Amino acid sequence: MAAATVSLDSSQEISAALWRPRANPWAIALTVTLATFMEVLDSSIANVALPHIAGSLGASQDEATWVLTSYLVSNAVILPASAYLTTFIGRKKFYMICVVLFGISSMLCGLAPSLPILILCRVLQGAGGGGLAPSEQAILADTFTPKQRGQAFALYGLAVVCAPAIGPSLGGWITDNYDWRWIFFINVPIAILSLFLTNRLVEDPPHIVSEVKKAAKFGLKLDFFGFGLLATGFGSLEFILDKGQEDDWFGSHVITFFTVLCVVSLVVLILWELYQLKIGKRPILNLTLFKRKTFTIPFILMFVLGFSLYGTTVLIPQMVQTLLGYTAELAGFVISPGGLCIMLMMPVVGFLIGRSDPRWLIAFGFTILSTSMMLMHTLSLDSSFKYIMWVRIYQASGLAFLFIPINTISYTGVAQAQNNDVAGLTNLSRNIGGSVGTAFVATMLSRGQQRHEAYMVRNLTPGSQGFMNQVNALKGIFHGGGNGMGAGFGSRDLGGVQTAQGFIYQQLHRQSAMLAYMDIIAILAVFCLCMIPLVFVIGKIKPAADGPALH
């Protein structure tokens, strides 16, 4: 098979492929996973602390949501640009700058005296965090042989899949027992430890060193126009997804404006990047990767994984808190065992990935995910804590079979010099999928509840004998008397009647919300099931050999 010709000649490419770091690969993997776990955790840990943040800083609940939006927007801008920025300063240096920025901004977030300063610090924190996950994934891809990547990605999966699951629980516990500022302060010692270990253990492979030397030789020529388009496009997209439901989507002129801005920016960005390729310049986004179905289909599957993971992580705690009366801490305990299940299953999948066709592992994962959604569709207002917990554990076992094989396939046939590009785009896909999933759940829940309530309220009229019978029965309970007979009410019974009607409407509200949750779960089940045929479009993937794969 002919060697791919990127920026290195064939002899340099063989040397790069044979390169291995001097330090123990697993020590490197643990080092880079530290900061990534911290960053992904921060994307969800602040959610439950918003009421405390709003109260402490004298802001409204709506204003406090900018603490989340600002982080997600800046994070989405840096994620796809991380591979491009690495070529100018080196991956190790870029990663360490991200860790420093994330650690300092975390400390400043905890010290913020007002909401505007906190939001500014969260923008810096998101910018620092945006480069951590793709850099770690690329470091692992270069550090381990193709056969070992599955086990390495299992460790990486613990960070990016488990962290969102335990984030709300940990955030709630810290906020309830200490202070909301500690959800930011805990990042500082981890950042310092990560920085020290990264400096001692991590090193850049030859192809990164060569790119940095080439950039230094010809001068630092950043594509400011392309970066501006990328920041505008993905920043606007994240803003739309985060604020769309709150502002009634296209009923808001602001959302409409940012939608047009997003579409125009991304279309012009694609045309600009293709032009950069044509004239022989390094593009910010390596769109040539999408020529390979071994990358394009995993890119789509990673989007669906993010959609399902973040969508259900939002849906389950919200459902048990609003409908079943769980506290934030108890709601966290419902989904936390799922995170533990993922931790236990990841090494198993890492072991299997080098010994079986990864397509079958992905198909199995989506089958588990779909059937778990079907089980979730049996939930009701009487479901027990134990039942909901076990359904979540079953669902989490399917997620473990998706992350590692999807990442492994995305590197098939890709030259080592493009590992950074693969990492940046796959992480972008997962993050955008998570934002779309969260926005989908919020929108479908609000509108589905209104729709079901409108249907059901038709039966709550004085002309409905069943409704009047129930009012009569409840009137006697709430008013402490009454014979429960007849449809007419005297003035003496008016208080009991109103209480009975209020109780019935409350039950109607709960039932309509539960039906809306079931609609969302049914759509997710079908969505995941439709991914199974797509997996086999990729074609047969041979288990990786021990030696370096020259593509």
XYZ file of C-alpha atoms in Angstrom:
551
model
C 0.000 0.000 0.000
C 1.355 3.408 -0.950
C 2.244 5.748 1.863
C 0.151 8.876 2.157
C 1.932 12.085 1.224
C 1.172 14.884 3.631
C 3.873 17.351 4.711
C 6.527 14.662 5.332
C 8.381 12.606 2.787
C 8.222 8.806 2.978
C 11.346 8.333 5.112
C 10.224 10.977 7.601
C 6.774 9.390 7.750
C 8.192 5.963 8.576
C 10.329 7.553 11.298
C 7.281 9.369 12.693
C 5.215 6.189 12.652
C 7.907 4.254 14.530
C 8.339 7.007 17.134
C 7.372 6.241 20.715
C 7.760 8.504 23.783
C 10.500 7.903 26.307
C 8.136 7.878 29.303
C 5.732 5.058 30.107
C 2.696 5.446 27.782
C 0.230 4.757 30.611
C 1.846 7.415 32.803
C 1.326 9.857 29.928
C -2.280 8.697 29.493
C -3.084 9.235 33.182
C -1.407 12.651 33.107
C -3.411 14.040 30.193
C -6.648 12.448 31.423
C -6.444 14.444 34.665
C -6.990 17.839 33.045
C -9.517 16.544 30.498
C -11.685 15.004 33.223
C -11.533 18.304 35.095
C -12.576 20.262 31.977
C -15.465 18.008 30.939
C -16.682 17.909 34.540
C -16.808 21.710 34.545
C -19.193 21.740 31.578
C -21.921 20.190 33.767
C -20.924 20.717 37.405
C -22.131 24.343 37.498
C -25.693 23.505 36.377
C -27.074 22.681 39.816
C -25.268 25.639 41.433
C -26.998 28.303 39.290
C -29.651 29.224 41.906
C -26.918 29.649 44.540
C -24.764 31.704 42.137
C -27.717 33.937 41.241
C -28.608 34.526 44.895
C -25.026 35.154 45.976
C -24.286 37.669 43.192
C -27.655 39.413 43.223
C -28.710 38.229 39.762
C -31.853 36.645 38.338
C -32.024 32.969 37.365
C -32.113 33.887 33.645
C -29.051 36.109 33.995
C -27.187 33.332 35.812
C -27.631 30.954 32.842
C -24.987 33.035 31.053
C -22.493 31.303 33.343
C -23.181 28.148 31.296
C -23.650 29.800 27.889
C -20.405 31.796 28.022
C -18.384 28.639 28.783
C -19.999 26.590 26.004
C -19.581 29.323 23.372
C -15.853 29.887 23.968
C -15.312 26.124 24.271
C -16.982 25.519 20.891
C -14.730 28.110 19.227
C -11.411 26.631 20.420
C -12.297 22.933 19.931
C -12.100 22.815 16.113
C -9.154 25.235 15.986
C -6.923 23.277 18.375
C -5.195 21.230 15.639
C -4.448 24.399 13.655
C -2.984 26.250 16.647
C -0.831 23.228 17.526
C 1.082 23.531 14.247
C 2.483 26.932 15.294
C 3.576 26.344 18.889
C 3.634 22.551 19.297
C 1.097 20.286 20.947
C 2.800 20.016 24.336
C 3.175 23.776 24.678
C -0.413 24.349 23.472
C -1.725 21.793 25.967
C 0.216 23.367 28.841
C -1.025 26.863 27.917
C -4.596 25.510 27.978
C -4.028 23.956 31.427
C -2.568 27.213 32.790
C -5.408 29.303 31.345
C -8.006 26.860 32.669
C -6.470 26.763 36.154
C -6.057 30.542 36.520
C -9.530 31.291 35.156
C -11.022 28.667 37.514
C -9.473 30.463 40.481
C -10.770 33.805 39.177
C -14.268 32.289 38.755
C -14.245 31.307 42.420
C -13.138 34.801 43.449
C -15.551 36.675 41.130
C -17.352 39.461 43.060
C -20.067 40.027 40.440
C -21.882 38.159 37.666
C -20.270 40.061 34.722
C -16.781 39.247 36.036
C -17.773 35.613 36.569
C -19.070 35.405 32.972
C -15.815 36.923 31.649
C -13.793 34.389 33.649
C -15.985 31.569 32.330
C -15.209 32.704 28.761
C -11.489 32.378 29.550
C -12.098 29.040 31.265
C -13.978 27.708 28.224
C -11.192 28.877 25.910
C -8.601 27.076 28.031
C -10.725 23.957 28.357
C -11.528 23.791 24.629
C -8.027 22.641 23.739
C -7.664 19.946 26.407
C -9.878 17.091 25.149
C -8.731 17.090 21.483
C -5.087 17.458 22.546
C -5.371 14.473 24.887
C -6.998 12.329 22.223
C -4.262 13.200 19.723
C -1.532 12.563 22.328
C -2.973 9.110 23.038
C -3.242 8.316 19.313
C 0.454 9.131 18.835
C 1.668 7.567 22.087
C 0.101 4.119 21.642
C 0.299 1.618 18.782
C -2.899 1.115 16.731
C -3.620 -2.122 18.611
C -3.250 -0.426 22.007
C -5.370 2.615 21.116
C -8.588 0.931 22.185
C -7.324 0.506 25.751
C -5.931 4.055 25.760
C -9.231 5.475 24.510
C -10.953 3.544 27.313
C -9.105 5.738 29.799
C -9.974 8.813 27.742
C -13.607 7.671 27.680
C -13.681 7.667 31.484
C -13.040 11.406 31.325
C -15.421 12.503 28.593
C -18.307 10.079 29.243
C -18.265 9.661 33.033
C -17.634 13.306 33.902
C -20.996 14.613 32.573
C -22.773 11.825 34.474
C -21.258 12.628 37.881
C -20.987 16.402 37.383
C -24.482 17.330 38.648
C -24.163 15.036 41.687
C -20.742 16.373 42.658
C -21.816 19.958 42.020
C -24.924 19.533 44.173
C -22.965 17.947 47.024
C -20.284 20.681 47.020
C -22.877 23.458 46.819
C -25.042 22.012 49.603
C -22.185 21.239 51.979
C -19.673 24.012 51.252
C -20.079 26.923 48.828
C -20.651 27.246 45.069
C -17.204 28.849 44.687
C -15.563 25.513 45.539
C -16.818 23.953 42.289
C -14.194 26.203 40.662
C -11.492 26.134 43.353
C -11.166 22.320 43.150
C -9.755 22.715 39.629
C -6.687 24.655 40.765
C -4.633 21.869 42.479
C -5.533 19.437 39.692
C -4.344 21.960 37.089
C -1.032 22.445 38.956
C -0.451 18.674 39.198
C -1.358 18.196 35.523
C 0.995 20.991 34.491
C 3.921 19.497 36.441
C 3.403 15.964 35.093
C 2.844 17.156 31.513
C 6.114 19.075 31.579
C 7.977 15.988 32.844
C 6.377 13.226 30.761
C 4.750 14.475 27.553
C 6.770 15.191 24.403
C 5.921 16.125 20.834
C 6.327 13.473 18.088
C 8.587 14.189 15.077
C 5.773 15.300 12.761
C 4.682 17.997 15.263
C 8.276 19.164 15.727
C 8.664 19.351 11.943
C 5.481 21.438 11.563
C 6.584 23.870 14.280
C 10.022 24.305 12.643
C 8.358 24.895 9.291
C 6.024 27.504 10.816
C 8.972 29.227 12.526
C 10.936 29.268 9.266
C 8.187 30.952 7.244
C 6.917 33.140 10.088
C 3.729 33.062 12.146
C 0.948 33.613 9.600
C -2.352 32.988 11.322
C -5.505 32.810 9.227
C -7.366 35.574 11.051
C -10.212 35.694 8.535
C -10.826 31.956 8.781
C -10.564 32.010 12.566
C -13.060 34.895 12.685
C -15.515 32.920 10.559
C -15.039 29.849 12.763
C -15.555 31.836 15.975
C -18.646 33.580 14.599
C -20.176 30.393 13.146
C -19.688 27.964 16.034
C -20.100 30.647 18.699
C -23.458 31.656 17.186
C -24.521 28.011 16.905
C -23.800 27.355 20.572
C -25.656 30.539 21.569
C -28.703 29.503 19.491
C -28.824 26.026 21.010
C -28.412 27.300 24.570
C -30.854 30.218 24.393
C -33.289 29.051 21.695
C -35.989 27.527 23.882
C -35.694 30.271 26.490
C -36.288 32.961 23.807
C -38.953 30.994 21.828
C -36.608 30.140 18.959
C -37.519 32.005 15.762
C -40.141 34.023 17.568
C -37.147 36.006 18.811
C -35.384 38.485 16.510
C -32.122 37.812 18.376
C -32.243 34.053 17.702
C -33.230 34.664 14.065
C -30.305 37.086 13.606
C -27.768 34.675 15.099
C -29.181 31.800 13.003
C -28.621 33.757 9.780
C -25.182 34.809 11.030
C -24.308 31.189 11.886
C -25.391 29.779 8.507
C -23.620 32.486 6.492
C -20.426 32.201 8.570
C -20.215 28.403 8.311
C -20.935 28.362 4.565
C -18.281 31.024 3.907
C -15.902 29.151 6.265
C -16.246 25.936 4.238
C -15.604 27.784 0.961
C -12.640 29.617 2.510
C -11.088 26.422 3.877
C -11.414 24.714 0.481
C -9.718 27.723 -1.114
C -6.887 27.524 1.446
C -6.366 23.870 0.497
C -6.360 24.753 -3.187
C -3.578 27.328 -2.815
C -1.539 24.967 -0.615
C -1.992 26.649 2.786
C -2.738 24.919 6.087
C -6.520 25.145 6.687
C -7.993 25.588 10.165
C -10.428 22.712 9.500
C -9.058 19.773 7.539
C -12.162 19.069 5.428
C -10.314 16.478 3.326
C -10.933 13.999 6.155
C -14.591 13.881 5.137
C -13.598 12.168 1.887
C -13.124 9.006 3.967
C -16.248 7.180 5.064
C -14.143 5.740 7.901
C -14.107 9.284 9.283
C -17.411 10.766 8.063
C -19.637 8.022 9.481
C -17.855 7.948 12.891
C -18.238 11.758 12.911
C -22.025 11.305 12.562
C -22.085 8.497 15.130
C -20.137 10.632 17.624
C -22.726 13.386 17.169
C -25.491 10.880 18.008
C -23.510 9.627 21.014
C -23.190 13.196 22.350
C -26.864 13.818 21.602
C -27.976 10.724 23.542
C -25.481 11.064 26.409
C -26.141 14.711 27.231
C -29.845 14.503 26.359
C -30.543 11.664 28.795
C -28.184 13.130 31.417
C -30.393 16.241 31.427
C -33.703 14.387 31.034
C -33.523 11.857 33.883
C -32.559 14.195 36.778
C -35.047 16.813 35.581
C -37.829 14.239 35.373
C -37.295 12.756 38.847
C -36.940 16.190 40.452
C -39.977 17.861 38.882
C -42.363 14.879 38.818
C -41.208 12.509 41.573
C -40.057 15.116 44.106
C -36.410 14.040 44.328
C -33.812 16.430 45.734
C -30.884 17.481 43.498
C -28.564 15.134 45.424
C -30.949 12.180 45.154
C -31.441 12.862 41.444
C -27.678 12.731 41.053
C -27.580 9.362 42.803
C -30.032 8.002 40.202
C -27.600 8.583 37.324
C -24.261 8.231 39.152
C -24.302 4.388 39.162
C -24.473 4.647 35.370
C -21.144 6.463 35.449
C -19.707 3.684 37.617
C -20.979 1.122 35.087
C -19.195 2.971 32.279
C -15.981 2.950 34.323
C -16.209 -0.822 34.717
C -17.153 -1.493 31.085
C -14.587 0.764 29.386
C -11.589 -1.550 30.043
C -13.653 -4.516 28.784
C -14.433 -2.715 25.531
C -10.788 -1.614 25.279
C -9.781 -5.295 25.502
C -12.348 -6.362 22.875
C -11.560 -3.628 20.350
C -8.231 -5.173 19.367
C -9.762 -8.642 18.966
C -13.014 -8.054 17.097
C -14.635 -5.999 14.361
C -15.409 -2.597 15.946
C -18.546 -2.258 13.793
C -20.218 -5.083 15.722
C -19.304 -3.442 19.019
C -20.920 -0.180 17.854
C -24.007 -2.043 16.617
C -24.256 -3.809 19.987
C -23.902 -0.473 21.788
C -26.694 1.176 19.794
C -28.887 -1.906 20.310
C -28.418 -1.640 24.088
C -29.051 2.111 23.919
C -32.270 1.653 21.925
C -33.627 -1.134 24.148
C -32.788 0.897 27.253
C -34.884 3.738 25.836
C -37.719 1.262 25.344
C -37.390 0.284 28.999
C -37.386 3.965 29.960
C -40.661 4.277 28.063
C -42.231 2.085 30.763
C -41.451 4.666 33.484
C -44.400 6.204 35.264
C -45.153 8.526 38.165
C -45.061 5.451 40.427
C -41.615 4.181 39.309
C -39.221 3.438 42.139
C -35.720 4.818 42.635
C -34.274 1.325 42.195
C -36.025 0.695 38.869
C -34.962 4.037 37.367
C -31.384 3.483 38.580
C -31.120 0.040 36.959
C -32.554 1.294 33.681
C -29.879 4.009 33.682
C -27.158 1.436 34.436
C -28.344 -0.692 31.497
C -28.305 2.377 29.260
C -24.797 3.347 30.423
C -23.464 -0.118 29.536
C -24.438 0.594 25.915
C -22.656 3.958 25.922
C -19.401 2.204 26.864
C -19.584 0.132 23.655
C -19.872 3.238 21.488
C -17.177 5.703 22.489
C -14.035 3.573 22.037
C -14.912 1.827 18.717
C -16.142 5.083 17.140
C -12.907 6.864 18.051
C -10.798 3.919 16.905
C -12.452 3.724 13.473
C -12.118 7.474 12.947
C -8.301 7.055 12.878
C -8.381 4.252 10.276
C -6.432 5.202 7.156
C -5.410 8.581 8.590
C -1.766 9.690 8.418
C -0.159 10.358 11.772
C 0.289 14.037 10.909
C -3.517 14.370 10.791
C -4.174 12.920 14.253
C -4.712 16.401 15.705
C -7.326 17.193 13.037
C -9.218 13.961 13.736
C -9.224 14.667 17.477
C -10.464 18.246 17.061
C -13.328 17.362 14.724
C -14.551 14.295 16.636
C -14.614 16.259 19.892
C -16.457 19.084 18.125
C -19.015 16.566 16.874
C -19.601 15.179 20.375
C -19.919 18.621 21.962
C -22.277 20.000 19.308
C -24.301 16.777 19.556
C -24.546 17.287 23.316
C -25.753 20.870 22.875
C -28.308 19.837 20.258
C -29.508 17.000 22.525
C -29.932 19.336 25.499
C -31.807 21.907 23.371
C -33.978 19.131 21.880
C -34.992 17.845 25.313
C -35.839 21.339 26.590
C -37.897 22.262 23.510
C -39.741 18.967 23.126
C -40.551 18.880 26.839
C -42.055 22.365 26.897
C -44.096 21.997 23.716
C -45.026 18.364 24.290
C -46.369 19.150 27.747
C -48.509 21.977 26.353
C -49.842 19.693 23.611
C -50.760 16.839 25.956
C -52.277 19.243 28.454
C -54.467 20.771 25.738
C -55.729 17.305 24.751
C -56.391 16.117 28.293
C -58.041 19.275 29.596
C -60.930 18.740 27.163
C -62.257 16.086 29.522
C -62.138 18.350 32.592
C -65.455 20.140 32.077
C -68.734 20.202 34.058
C -70.246 18.167 31.225
C -67.909 15.238 31.962
C -69.546 12.893 34.440
C -66.233 11.224 35.281
C -64.661 14.590 36.120
C -67.603 15.637 38.295
C -67.590 12.301 40.119
C -63.905 12.722 40.910
C -64.435 16.293 42.115
C -67.234 15.109 44.397
C -65.097 12.317 45.807
C -62.112 14.606 46.423
C -64.308 17.376 47.807
C -65.314 15.137 50.662
C -61.683 14.317 51.422
C -60.337 17.871 51.266
C -63.330 19.563 52.893
C -63.531 16.988 55.639
C -67.146 16.074 54.874
C -69.742 15.974 52.112
C -71.694 13.012 50.946
C -70.006 12.867 47.546
C -73.414 12.810 45.844
C -74.691 14.949 42.981
C -73.161 17.545 40.693
C -74.340 20.725 42.336
C -72.300 22.609 44.933
C -73.504 24.966 47.592
C -71.520 27.939 48.877
C -70.527 25.924 51.951
C -68.742 23.409 49.690
C -67.032 25.957 47.453
C -63.652 25.724 49.225
C -63.597 21.935 48.948
C -64.581 22.080 45.279
C -61.793 24.517 44.431
C -59.254 22.442 46.320
C -60.421 19.297 44.497
C -60.220 20.998 41.115
C -56.742 22.337 41.939
C -55.576 18.862 42.898
C -56.957 17.375 39.660
C -55.247 20.078 37.593
C -51.975 19.404 39.404
C -52.269 15.721 38.490
C -53.113 16.698 34.910
C -49.967 18.828 34.793
C -47.820 15.948 36.067
C -49.386 13.433 33.658
C -48.919 15.723 30.643
C -45.270 16.309 31.598
C -44.704 12.554 31.958
C -46.222 11.951 28.514
C -43.916 14.618 27.069
C -40.910 12.820 28.592
C -42.126 9.557 27.068
C -42.392 11.190 23.631
C -38.769 12.349 23.873
C -37.591 8.902 24.948
C -39.470 7.240 22.049
C -37.815 9.583 19.528
C -34.362 8.903 21.028
C -34.986 5.138 20.819
C -35.857 5.305 17.113
C -32.983 7.711 16.444
C -30.422 5.340 17.986
C -31.940 2.311 16.243
C -31.530 4.007 12.855
C -27.773 4.279 13.429
C -27.226 0.499 13.333
C -27.488 0.104 9.516
C -25.254 3.155 9.055
C -22.460 1.421 10.988
C -22.097 -1.303 8.343
C -21.768 1.215 5.516
C -18.209 1.748 6.774
C -16.985 -1.606 5.501
C -15.011 -4.291 7.297
C -12.336 -3.038 9.679
C -9.465 -5.387 10.449
C -8.176 -5.464 14.037
C -5.037 -3.316 14.284
C -1.654 -4.974 14.318
C 0.966 -4.458 17.013
C 3.235 -2.490 14.763
C 2.664 0.996 13.438
C 0.131 1.214 10.618
C 1.461 3.041 7.558
C -1.512 4.429 5.652
